[in-house]
Amino acid sequence: MNNKTNILLIYTGGTIGMVKDYNTGALKAFNFKKLLKNIPELYQLDCDIDSISFDAPIDSSNMSINNWVVIAEIIEDHYESYDGFVVLHGSDTMSYTSSALSFMLENLGKPVIFTGSQLPIGDLRTDAKENLITSIQIAALQENNKPVIQEVCLYFEYKLYRANRTTKINAEHFEAFASMNYPSLAESGVHLKVNKEMLLTGKKGKTLKVHRNMDQNVAILKIFPGFSQSLLHSVLNTPNLKALVLETYGSGNAPTEEWFKKELGSAIKKGIFVVNVTQCSGGSVLMGQYETSEHLRNLGLINGKDITTEAAIAKLMYLLGNNISPKLFKTIFETSLRGEMQ
């Protein structure tokens, strides 16, 4: 009887899957069918590994909603056959994709671990091997014949994070990601230490439901000193716009000028949802704590609390794609659905 766990690697593109052609110096996509030959350490893991690659691997800067759907459908098609999934993805938009997948995969009861690297897999000083090996090890973790991780996560540089709590913070360091408002779920040192009390658990008896409809009629706008009425007006009057993530100062503060209130007020009356998210890397929106946020609360802005911008945009796409009733929209957005906010 084979008690080994089965792990499916899904390669979408990105630095982790590149190897250097030493004749030309160019980077080319790695053949994951030859994975074990190139990374013999994987033989030490007590699991069977299969892989699927995108037909044409893409740079994560070109990642689109259609690509998110492809990843979700690969997981859906192979959900019963595998115990866990590791998605290899470029780091630039990994927080966006993994946040989106957390919403698209409802009732997830198995690990979906996103990882990548800052250096190609064939480089002498690469971080790719450690990120890949530990991601597979985490995806294969079982306790009482059940997966330890039952949510969408992101693993990078010795830390496992809840995916929809992450932000890319560095383009050069190996420690590329941070989760400012939620502790790491696991840390890899001499031992792999899992913070079990921080984990989400799958709903018993619920089957995986994949949401393919993500509505892209959304925008992000960051306010700044000198921010003008014409800029706000033009964004809020974008054809077909349904929702805006407004990145405000500090704990959710914004200008109190009449034009600012008027533009936002008329957009909200038209049915555009506006989510108040702090532009600080850590901390939470507390509307009404200062006079400079009281007017936003009175206008009916949605309180983004401690959500990241990446998770906020993904959640808007998901809720709009599910045709949530306008009356319930604010309440549902302000409720944590996948552990993305407090």
Short mmCIF file of N, CA and C in Angstrom, two decimals, residues 178-333:
data_model
loop_
_atom_site.label_atom_id
_atom_site.label_comp_id
_atom_site.label_asym_id
_atom_site.label_seq_id
_atom_site.Cartn_x
_atom_site.Cartn_y
_atom_site.Cartn_z
N ALA A 178 6.40 40.22 2.85
CA ALA A 178 6.09 40.44 4.26
C ALA A 178 4.60 40.27 4.47
N SER A 179 4.25 39.91 5.69
CA SER A 179 2.85 39.84 6.11
C SER A 179 2.77 40.69 7.37
N MET A 180 2.49 41.98 7.16
CA MET A 180 2.63 42.96 8.26
C MET A 180 1.57 42.80 9.34
N ASN A 181 0.38 42.35 8.96
CA ASN A 181 -0.73 42.35 9.91
C ASN A 181 -1.16 40.96 10.38
N TYR A 182 -0.36 39.93 10.02
CA TYR A 182 -0.70 38.58 10.46
C TYR A 182 0.58 37.77 10.59
N PRO A 183 0.72 37.00 11.68
CA PRO A 183 1.97 36.27 11.89
C PRO A 183 2.18 35.20 10.82
N SER A 184 3.43 34.78 10.66
CA SER A 184 3.72 33.70 9.70
C SER A 184 3.07 32.41 10.21
N LEU A 185 2.69 31.54 9.28
CA LEU A 185 2.01 30.29 9.62
C LEU A 185 3.02 29.19 9.95
N ALA A 186 4.22 29.32 9.40
CA ALA A 186 5.27 28.33 9.69
C ALA A 186 6.62 28.97 9.42
N GLU A 187 7.63 28.46 10.11
CA GLU A 187 8.99 28.93 9.89
C GLU A 187 9.90 27.73 9.71
N SER A 188 10.78 27.84 8.73
CA SER A 188 11.70 26.75 8.43
C SER A 188 13.08 27.09 8.96
N GLY A 189 13.50 26.33 9.98
CA GLY A 189 14.85 26.48 10.51
C GLY A 189 15.47 25.10 10.54
N VAL A 190 16.13 24.76 11.63
CA VAL A 190 16.62 23.39 11.79
C VAL A 190 15.43 22.45 11.76
N HIS A 191 14.31 22.90 12.36
CA HIS A 191 13.05 22.16 12.30
C HIS A 191 12.02 23.03 11.59
N LEU A 192 10.99 22.38 11.07
CA LEU A 192 9.87 23.11 10.45
C LEU A 192 8.84 23.34 11.55
N LYS A 193 8.68 24.60 11.96
CA LYS A 193 7.78 24.92 13.08
C LYS A 193 6.48 25.52 12.53
N VAL A 194 5.38 24.80 12.74
CA VAL A 194 4.07 25.26 12.25
C VAL A 194 3.31 25.91 13.40
N ASN A 195 2.82 27.14 13.18
CA ASN A 195 2.01 27.83 14.19
C ASN A 195 0.55 27.43 13.99
N LYS A 196 0.20 26.27 14.55
CA LYS A 196 -1.10 25.66 14.23
C LYS A 196 -2.30 26.52 14.61
N GLU A 197 -2.15 27.31 15.66
CA GLU A 197 -3.30 28.12 16.11
C GLU A 197 -3.61 29.25 15.12
N MET A 198 -2.68 29.54 14.20
CA MET A 198 -2.91 30.61 13.23
C MET A 198 -3.55 30.11 11.93
N LEU A 199 -3.67 28.79 11.79
CA LEU A 199 -4.13 28.21 10.51
C LEU A 199 -5.65 28.25 10.35
N LEU A 200 -6.09 28.31 9.11
CA LEU A 200 -7.50 28.10 8.79
C LEU A 200 -7.73 26.61 8.64
N THR A 201 -8.92 26.15 8.96
CA THR A 201 -9.22 24.73 8.71
C THR A 201 -10.39 24.64 7.75
N GLY A 202 -10.32 23.65 6.86
CA GLY A 202 -11.37 23.46 5.87
C GLY A 202 -12.68 23.08 6.53
N LYS A 203 -13.77 23.42 5.86
CA LYS A 203 -15.09 23.10 6.43
C LYS A 203 -15.41 21.62 6.17
N LYS A 204 -15.74 20.92 7.24
CA LYS A 204 -16.03 19.48 7.11
C LYS A 204 -17.24 19.24 6.21
N GLY A 205 -17.10 18.24 5.36
CA GLY A 205 -18.23 17.84 4.51
C GLY A 205 -18.52 18.78 3.36
N LYS A 206 -17.72 19.85 3.23
CA LYS A 206 -17.95 20.80 2.13
C LYS A 206 -17.06 20.43 0.95
N THR A 207 -17.58 20.53 -0.25
CA THR A 207 -16.77 20.22 -1.42
C THR A 207 -16.22 21.50 -2.03
N LEU A 208 -15.08 21.36 -2.68
CA LEU A 208 -14.43 22.51 -3.29
C LEU A 208 -15.35 23.13 -4.34
N LYS A 209 -15.44 24.46 -4.27
CA LYS A 209 -16.24 25.19 -5.26
C LYS A 209 -15.32 26.24 -5.88
N VAL A 210 -15.20 26.19 -7.20
CA VAL A 210 -14.30 27.12 -7.89
C VAL A 210 -15.10 28.26 -8.51
N HIS A 211 -14.71 29.48 -8.17
CA HIS A 211 -15.38 30.68 -8.71
C HIS A 211 -14.54 31.23 -9.86
N ARG A 212 -15.10 31.17 -11.05
CA ARG A 212 -14.36 31.62 -12.24
C ARG A 212 -14.65 33.08 -12.59
N ASN A 213 -15.77 33.59 -12.13
CA ASN A 213 -16.15 34.96 -12.53
C ASN A 213 -15.50 35.99 -11.63
N MET A 214 -14.51 36.64 -12.15
CA MET A 214 -13.85 37.73 -11.43
C MET A 214 -14.07 38.99 -12.27
N ASP A 215 -14.70 39.99 -11.66
CA ASP A 215 -15.06 41.21 -12.40
C ASP A 215 -13.91 42.22 -12.33
N GLN A 216 -13.38 42.58 -13.50
CA GLN A 216 -12.20 43.46 -13.48
C GLN A 216 -12.52 44.95 -13.58
N ASN A 217 -13.80 45.31 -13.39
CA ASN A 217 -14.17 46.73 -13.43
C ASN A 217 -13.89 47.41 -12.10
N VAL A 218 -12.62 47.38 -11.71
CA VAL A 218 -12.19 47.91 -10.42
C VAL A 218 -10.95 48.79 -10.64
N ALA A 219 -10.63 49.60 -9.65
CA ALA A 219 -9.44 50.46 -9.76
C ALA A 219 -8.83 50.66 -8.38
N ILE A 220 -7.56 51.08 -8.39
CA ILE A 220 -6.85 51.43 -7.16
C ILE A 220 -6.39 52.88 -7.32
N LEU A 221 -6.61 53.69 -6.29
CA LEU A 221 -6.17 55.08 -6.35
C LEU A 221 -5.52 55.45 -5.02
N LYS A 222 -4.30 55.95 -5.10
CA LYS A 222 -3.55 56.34 -3.89
C LYS A 222 -3.60 57.86 -3.76
N ILE A 223 -4.07 58.33 -2.63
CA ILE A 223 -4.12 59.79 -2.46
C ILE A 223 -2.74 60.30 -2.02
N PHE A 224 -2.48 61.57 -2.29
CA PHE A 224 -1.19 62.19 -1.97
C PHE A 224 -1.40 63.69 -1.86
N PRO A 225 -0.52 64.40 -1.16
CA PRO A 225 -0.66 65.85 -1.10
C PRO A 225 -0.57 66.43 -2.52
N GLY A 226 -1.57 67.20 -2.92
CA GLY A 226 -1.61 67.72 -4.28
C GLY A 226 -2.56 66.95 -5.17
N PHE A 227 -3.17 65.94 -4.62
CA PHE A 227 -4.18 65.11 -5.29
C PHE A 227 -5.34 66.03 -5.71
N SER A 228 -5.73 65.97 -6.99
CA SER A 228 -6.68 66.96 -7.49
C SER A 228 -8.08 66.41 -7.72
N GLN A 229 -9.03 67.36 -7.78
CA GLN A 229 -10.42 66.99 -8.05
C GLN A 229 -10.55 66.35 -9.43
N SER A 230 -9.83 66.89 -10.42
CA SER A 230 -9.97 66.35 -11.78
C SER A 230 -9.47 64.90 -11.86
N LEU A 231 -8.43 64.58 -11.10
CA LEU A 231 -7.92 63.20 -11.08
C LEU A 231 -8.96 62.27 -10.46
N LEU A 232 -9.48 62.66 -9.30
CA LEU A 232 -10.48 61.83 -8.62
C LEU A 232 -11.72 61.68 -9.50
N HIS A 233 -12.16 62.80 -10.11
CA HIS A 233 -13.35 62.79 -10.96
C HIS A 233 -13.16 61.84 -12.14
N SER A 234 -11.99 61.92 -12.79
CA SER A 234 -11.78 61.09 -13.98
C SER A 234 -11.72 59.60 -13.63
N VAL A 235 -11.11 59.26 -12.49
CA VAL A 235 -11.06 57.84 -12.09
C VAL A 235 -12.47 57.34 -11.76
N LEU A 236 -13.21 58.11 -10.97
CA LEU A 236 -14.55 57.68 -10.57
C LEU A 236 -15.54 57.65 -11.74
N ASN A 237 -15.20 58.33 -12.82
CA ASN A 237 -16.07 58.32 -13.99
C ASN A 237 -15.51 57.45 -15.12
N THR A 238 -14.63 56.54 -14.78
CA THR A 238 -14.13 55.55 -15.74
C THR A 238 -15.33 54.71 -16.21
N PRO A 239 -15.49 54.52 -17.52
CA PRO A 239 -16.64 53.73 -18.00
C PRO A 239 -16.68 52.35 -17.35
N ASN A 240 -17.85 51.95 -16.90
CA ASN A 240 -18.12 50.63 -16.29
C ASN A 240 -17.47 50.39 -14.93
N LEU A 241 -16.85 51.42 -14.34
CA LEU A 241 -16.23 51.22 -13.02
C LEU A 241 -17.29 50.81 -12.00
N LYS A 242 -16.98 49.77 -11.23
CA LYS A 242 -17.92 49.30 -10.21
C LYS A 242 -17.39 49.46 -8.79
N ALA A 243 -16.06 49.50 -8.65
CA ALA A 243 -15.50 49.60 -7.29
C ALA A 243 -14.11 50.20 -7.33
N LEU A 244 -13.77 50.89 -6.24
CA LEU A 244 -12.47 51.55 -6.12
C LEU A 244 -11.83 51.22 -4.78
N VAL A 245 -10.56 50.85 -4.82
CA VAL A 245 -9.77 50.74 -3.58
C VAL A 245 -9.09 52.09 -3.42
N LEU A 246 -9.44 52.81 -2.36
CA LEU A 246 -8.85 54.13 -2.11
C LEU A 246 -7.79 53.98 -1.02
N GLU A 247 -6.54 54.19 -1.42
CA GLU A 247 -5.43 54.09 -0.45
C GLU A 247 -5.27 55.43 0.26
N THR A 248 -5.67 55.45 1.52
CA THR A 248 -5.69 56.68 2.31
C THR A 248 -4.46 56.75 3.23
N TYR A 249 -4.36 57.87 3.95
CA TYR A 249 -3.23 58.05 4.87
C TYR A 249 -3.48 57.32 6.20
N GLY A 250 -2.40 56.93 6.85
CA GLY A 250 -2.47 56.44 8.23
C GLY A 250 -3.59 55.46 8.50
N SER A 251 -4.42 55.78 9.49
CA SER A 251 -5.50 54.87 9.88
C SER A 251 -6.79 55.12 9.09
N GLY A 252 -6.63 55.60 7.84
CA GLY A 252 -7.81 55.77 6.97
C GLY A 252 -8.20 57.21 6.75
N ASN A 253 -7.24 58.12 6.85
CA ASN A 253 -7.54 59.55 6.77
C ASN A 253 -7.38 60.09 5.35
N ALA A 254 -8.15 61.16 5.06
CA ALA A 254 -8.15 61.75 3.72
C ALA A 254 -8.53 63.22 3.82
N PRO A 255 -8.30 63.99 2.75
CA PRO A 255 -8.67 65.42 2.79
C PRO A 255 -10.14 65.63 3.13
N THR A 256 -10.42 66.73 3.82
CA THR A 256 -11.81 67.02 4.20
C THR A 256 -12.42 68.09 3.29
N GLU A 257 -11.75 68.42 2.21
CA GLU A 257 -12.26 69.47 1.32
C GLU A 257 -13.60 69.06 0.70
N GLU A 258 -14.42 70.06 0.45
CA GLU A 258 -15.78 69.80 -0.04
C GLU A 258 -15.80 69.03 -1.35
N TRP A 259 -14.88 69.38 -2.30
CA TRP A 259 -14.87 68.70 -3.60
C TRP A 259 -14.60 67.20 -3.44
N PHE A 260 -13.76 66.88 -2.44
CA PHE A 260 -13.40 65.48 -2.21
C PHE A 260 -14.64 64.69 -1.76
N LYS A 261 -15.35 65.28 -0.80
CA LYS A 261 -16.58 64.64 -0.30
C LYS A 261 -17.62 64.54 -1.41
N LYS A 262 -17.74 65.62 -2.20
CA LYS A 262 -18.76 65.66 -3.26
C LYS A 262 -18.51 64.57 -4.31
N GLU A 263 -17.26 64.43 -4.76
CA GLU A 263 -16.93 63.43 -5.79
C GLU A 263 -17.18 62.01 -5.28
N LEU A 264 -16.71 61.75 -4.06
CA LEU A 264 -16.91 60.41 -3.50
C LEU A 264 -18.39 60.14 -3.25
N GLY A 265 -19.08 61.14 -2.70
CA GLY A 265 -20.50 60.99 -2.38
C GLY A 265 -21.33 60.67 -3.62
N SER A 266 -21.07 61.39 -4.72
CA SER A 266 -21.88 61.15 -5.92
C SER A 266 -21.54 59.79 -6.53
N ALA A 267 -20.29 59.34 -6.43
CA ALA A 267 -19.91 58.02 -6.94
C ALA A 267 -20.62 56.92 -6.15
N ILE A 268 -20.64 57.07 -4.83
CA ILE A 268 -21.29 56.06 -3.98
C ILE A 268 -22.80 56.04 -4.25
N LYS A 269 -23.39 57.23 -4.46
CA LYS A 269 -24.83 57.29 -4.79
C LYS A 269 -25.12 56.58 -6.12
N LYS A 270 -24.15 56.63 -7.04
CA LYS A 270 -24.30 55.97 -8.34
C LYS A 270 -24.14 54.44 -8.22
N GLY A 271 -23.72 53.99 -7.03
CA GLY A 271 -23.57 52.55 -6.83
C GLY A 271 -22.15 52.03 -6.93
N ILE A 272 -21.16 52.95 -6.98
CA ILE A 272 -19.76 52.51 -6.99
C ILE A 272 -19.33 52.24 -5.55
N PHE A 273 -18.74 51.09 -5.33
CA PHE A 273 -18.27 50.74 -3.99
C PHE A 273 -16.85 51.29 -3.80
N VAL A 274 -16.64 52.00 -2.68
CA VAL A 274 -15.31 52.55 -2.40
C VAL A 274 -14.81 51.95 -1.09
N VAL A 275 -13.64 51.30 -1.18
CA VAL A 275 -13.05 50.64 -0.01
C VAL A 275 -11.90 51.49 0.51
N ASN A 276 -11.93 51.79 1.79
CA ASN A 276 -10.88 52.57 2.43
C ASN A 276 -9.80 51.63 2.95
N VAL A 277 -8.60 51.72 2.34
CA VAL A 277 -7.46 50.88 2.72
C VAL A 277 -6.29 51.80 3.04
N THR A 278 -5.55 51.50 4.09
CA THR A 278 -4.41 52.36 4.43
C THR A 278 -3.25 52.13 3.46
N GLN A 279 -2.55 53.22 3.12
CA GLN A 279 -1.37 53.07 2.27
C GLN A 279 -0.13 52.73 3.10
N CYS A 280 -0.28 52.64 4.44
CA CYS A 280 0.84 52.18 5.27
C CYS A 280 1.02 50.68 5.06
N SER A 281 2.25 50.21 5.21
CA SER A 281 2.48 48.78 4.98
C SER A 281 1.92 47.92 6.11
N GLY A 282 1.76 48.51 7.29
CA GLY A 282 1.15 47.76 8.40
C GLY A 282 0.11 48.61 9.10
N GLY A 283 -0.75 47.97 9.88
CA GLY A 283 -1.77 48.70 10.62
C GLY A 283 -3.14 48.61 9.96
N SER A 284 -4.10 49.28 10.56
CA SER A 284 -5.49 49.10 10.16
C SER A 284 -6.20 50.44 9.98
N VAL A 285 -7.24 50.43 9.16
CA VAL A 285 -8.12 51.60 9.00
C VAL A 285 -9.05 51.65 10.21
N LEU A 286 -9.14 52.82 10.83
CA LEU A 286 -10.06 53.03 11.96
C LEU A 286 -10.87 54.27 11.65
N MET A 287 -11.89 54.12 10.83
CA MET A 287 -12.66 55.30 10.41
C MET A 287 -13.39 55.93 11.59
N GLY A 288 -13.20 57.24 11.73
CA GLY A 288 -13.84 57.96 12.82
C GLY A 288 -12.90 58.24 13.98
N GLN A 289 -11.70 57.67 13.93
CA GLN A 289 -10.74 57.95 15.02
C GLN A 289 -10.30 59.41 14.97
N TYR A 290 -10.15 59.93 13.76
CA TYR A 290 -9.81 61.34 13.57
C TYR A 290 -10.89 62.01 12.74
N GLU A 291 -10.95 63.34 12.83
CA GLU A 291 -11.92 64.10 12.04
C GLU A 291 -11.71 63.85 10.53
N THR A 292 -10.43 63.59 10.14
CA THR A 292 -10.10 63.40 8.72
C THR A 292 -10.55 62.04 8.18
N SER A 293 -11.19 61.23 9.02
CA SER A 293 -11.78 60.00 8.48
C SER A 293 -13.26 59.87 8.82
N GLU A 294 -13.73 60.75 9.71
CA GLU A 294 -15.15 60.72 10.10
C GLU A 294 -16.05 60.96 8.88
N HIS A 295 -15.63 61.89 8.01
CA HIS A 295 -16.45 62.21 6.82
C HIS A 295 -16.52 61.02 5.86
N LEU A 296 -15.47 60.18 5.85
CA LEU A 296 -15.47 59.01 4.97
C LEU A 296 -16.47 57.98 5.48
N ARG A 297 -16.52 57.85 6.80
CA ARG A 297 -17.49 56.93 7.39
C ARG A 297 -18.91 57.40 7.10
N ASN A 298 -19.12 58.70 7.24
CA ASN A 298 -20.45 59.26 7.00
C ASN A 298 -20.88 59.11 5.53
N LEU A 299 -19.92 59.12 4.61
CA LEU A 299 -20.23 58.95 3.19
C LEU A 299 -20.60 57.51 2.84
N GLY A 300 -20.23 56.57 3.74
CA GLY A 300 -20.56 55.17 3.49
C GLY A 300 -19.45 54.37 2.84
N LEU A 301 -18.18 54.84 2.99
CA LEU A 301 -17.07 54.05 2.47
C LEU A 301 -16.99 52.72 3.19
N ILE A 302 -16.54 51.70 2.49
CA ILE A 302 -16.36 50.37 3.09
C ILE A 302 -15.06 50.39 3.89
N ASN A 303 -15.11 49.87 5.09
CA ASN A 303 -13.93 49.84 5.95
C ASN A 303 -13.05 48.65 5.58
N GLY A 304 -11.87 48.94 5.01
CA GLY A 304 -10.95 47.87 4.62
C GLY A 304 -10.17 47.29 5.78
N LYS A 305 -10.32 47.89 6.98
CA LYS A 305 -9.63 47.39 8.19
C LYS A 305 -8.15 47.15 7.90
N ASP A 306 -7.66 45.91 8.15
CA ASP A 306 -6.22 45.67 7.96
C ASP A 306 -5.91 44.86 6.70
N ILE A 307 -6.80 44.92 5.72
CA ILE A 307 -6.61 44.16 4.48
C ILE A 307 -5.49 44.78 3.64
N THR A 308 -4.78 43.96 2.88
CA THR A 308 -3.78 44.50 1.95
C THR A 308 -4.50 45.01 0.70
N THR A 309 -3.83 45.88 -0.03
CA THR A 309 -4.39 46.36 -1.29
C THR A 309 -4.60 45.20 -2.26
N GLU A 310 -3.63 44.26 -2.29
CA GLU A 310 -3.73 43.11 -3.20
C GLU A 310 -4.96 42.27 -2.89
N ALA A 311 -5.19 42.01 -1.60
CA ALA A 311 -6.37 41.21 -1.21
C ALA A 311 -7.66 41.99 -1.42
N ALA A 312 -7.61 43.31 -1.21
CA ALA A 312 -8.81 44.15 -1.39
C ALA A 312 -9.28 44.12 -2.84
N ILE A 313 -8.34 44.24 -3.78
CA ILE A 313 -8.72 44.26 -5.20
C ILE A 313 -9.25 42.89 -5.62
N ALA A 314 -8.61 41.82 -5.10
CA ALA A 314 -9.05 40.45 -5.43
C ALA A 314 -10.44 40.18 -4.85
N LYS A 315 -10.67 40.66 -3.63
CA LYS A 315 -11.97 40.44 -2.97
C LYS A 315 -13.07 41.19 -3.69
N LEU A 316 -12.78 42.41 -4.15
CA LEU A 316 -13.77 43.17 -4.93
C LEU A 316 -14.12 42.43 -6.22
N MET A 317 -13.09 41.96 -6.93
CA MET A 317 -13.34 41.22 -8.18
C MET A 317 -14.21 39.99 -7.93
N TYR A 318 -13.92 39.31 -6.83
CA TYR A 318 -14.64 38.08 -6.46
C TYR A 318 -16.10 38.39 -6.10
N LEU A 319 -16.33 39.39 -5.25
CA LEU A 319 -17.70 39.72 -4.82
C LEU A 319 -18.53 40.28 -5.98
N LEU A 320 -17.90 41.13 -6.80
CA LEU A 320 -18.62 41.67 -7.96
C LEU A 320 -18.94 40.55 -8.96
N GLY A 321 -18.00 39.63 -9.13
CA GLY A 321 -18.21 38.50 -10.04
C GLY A 321 -19.30 37.56 -9.57
N ASN A 322 -19.58 37.60 -8.26
CA ASN A 322 -20.64 36.76 -7.69
C ASN A 322 -21.97 37.49 -7.56
N ASN A 323 -22.02 38.70 -8.14
CA ASN A 323 -23.27 39.50 -8.13
C ASN A 323 -23.89 39.63 -6.74
N ILE A 324 -23.04 39.98 -5.77
CA ILE A 324 -23.54 40.21 -4.39
C ILE A 324 -24.49 41.41 -4.41
N SER A 325 -25.59 41.29 -3.71
CA SER A 325 -26.57 42.38 -3.66
C SER A 325 -25.94 43.65 -3.08
N PRO A 326 -26.19 44.82 -3.74
CA PRO A 326 -25.61 46.08 -3.26
C PRO A 326 -25.91 46.35 -1.78
N LYS A 327 -27.08 45.90 -1.30
CA LYS A 327 -27.44 46.14 0.11
C LYS A 327 -26.52 45.38 1.06
N LEU A 328 -26.08 44.19 0.62
CA LEU A 328 -25.24 43.35 1.49
C LEU A 328 -23.75 43.54 1.25
N PHE A 329 -23.40 44.23 0.17
CA PHE A 329 -22.01 44.27 -0.29
C PHE A 329 -21.05 44.78 0.80
N LYS A 330 -21.41 45.91 1.42
CA LYS A 330 -20.53 46.51 2.44
C LYS A 330 -20.31 45.54 3.60
N THR A 331 -21.40 44.94 4.08
CA THR A 331 -21.32 44.01 5.21
C THR A 331 -20.46 42.80 4.87
N ILE A 332 -20.66 42.26 3.66
CA ILE A 332 -19.90 41.07 3.28
C ILE A 332 -18.42 41.42 3.08
N PHE A 333 -18.14 42.59 2.47
CA PHE A 333 -16.73 42.96 2.29
C PHE A 333 -16.05 43.13 3.65
#
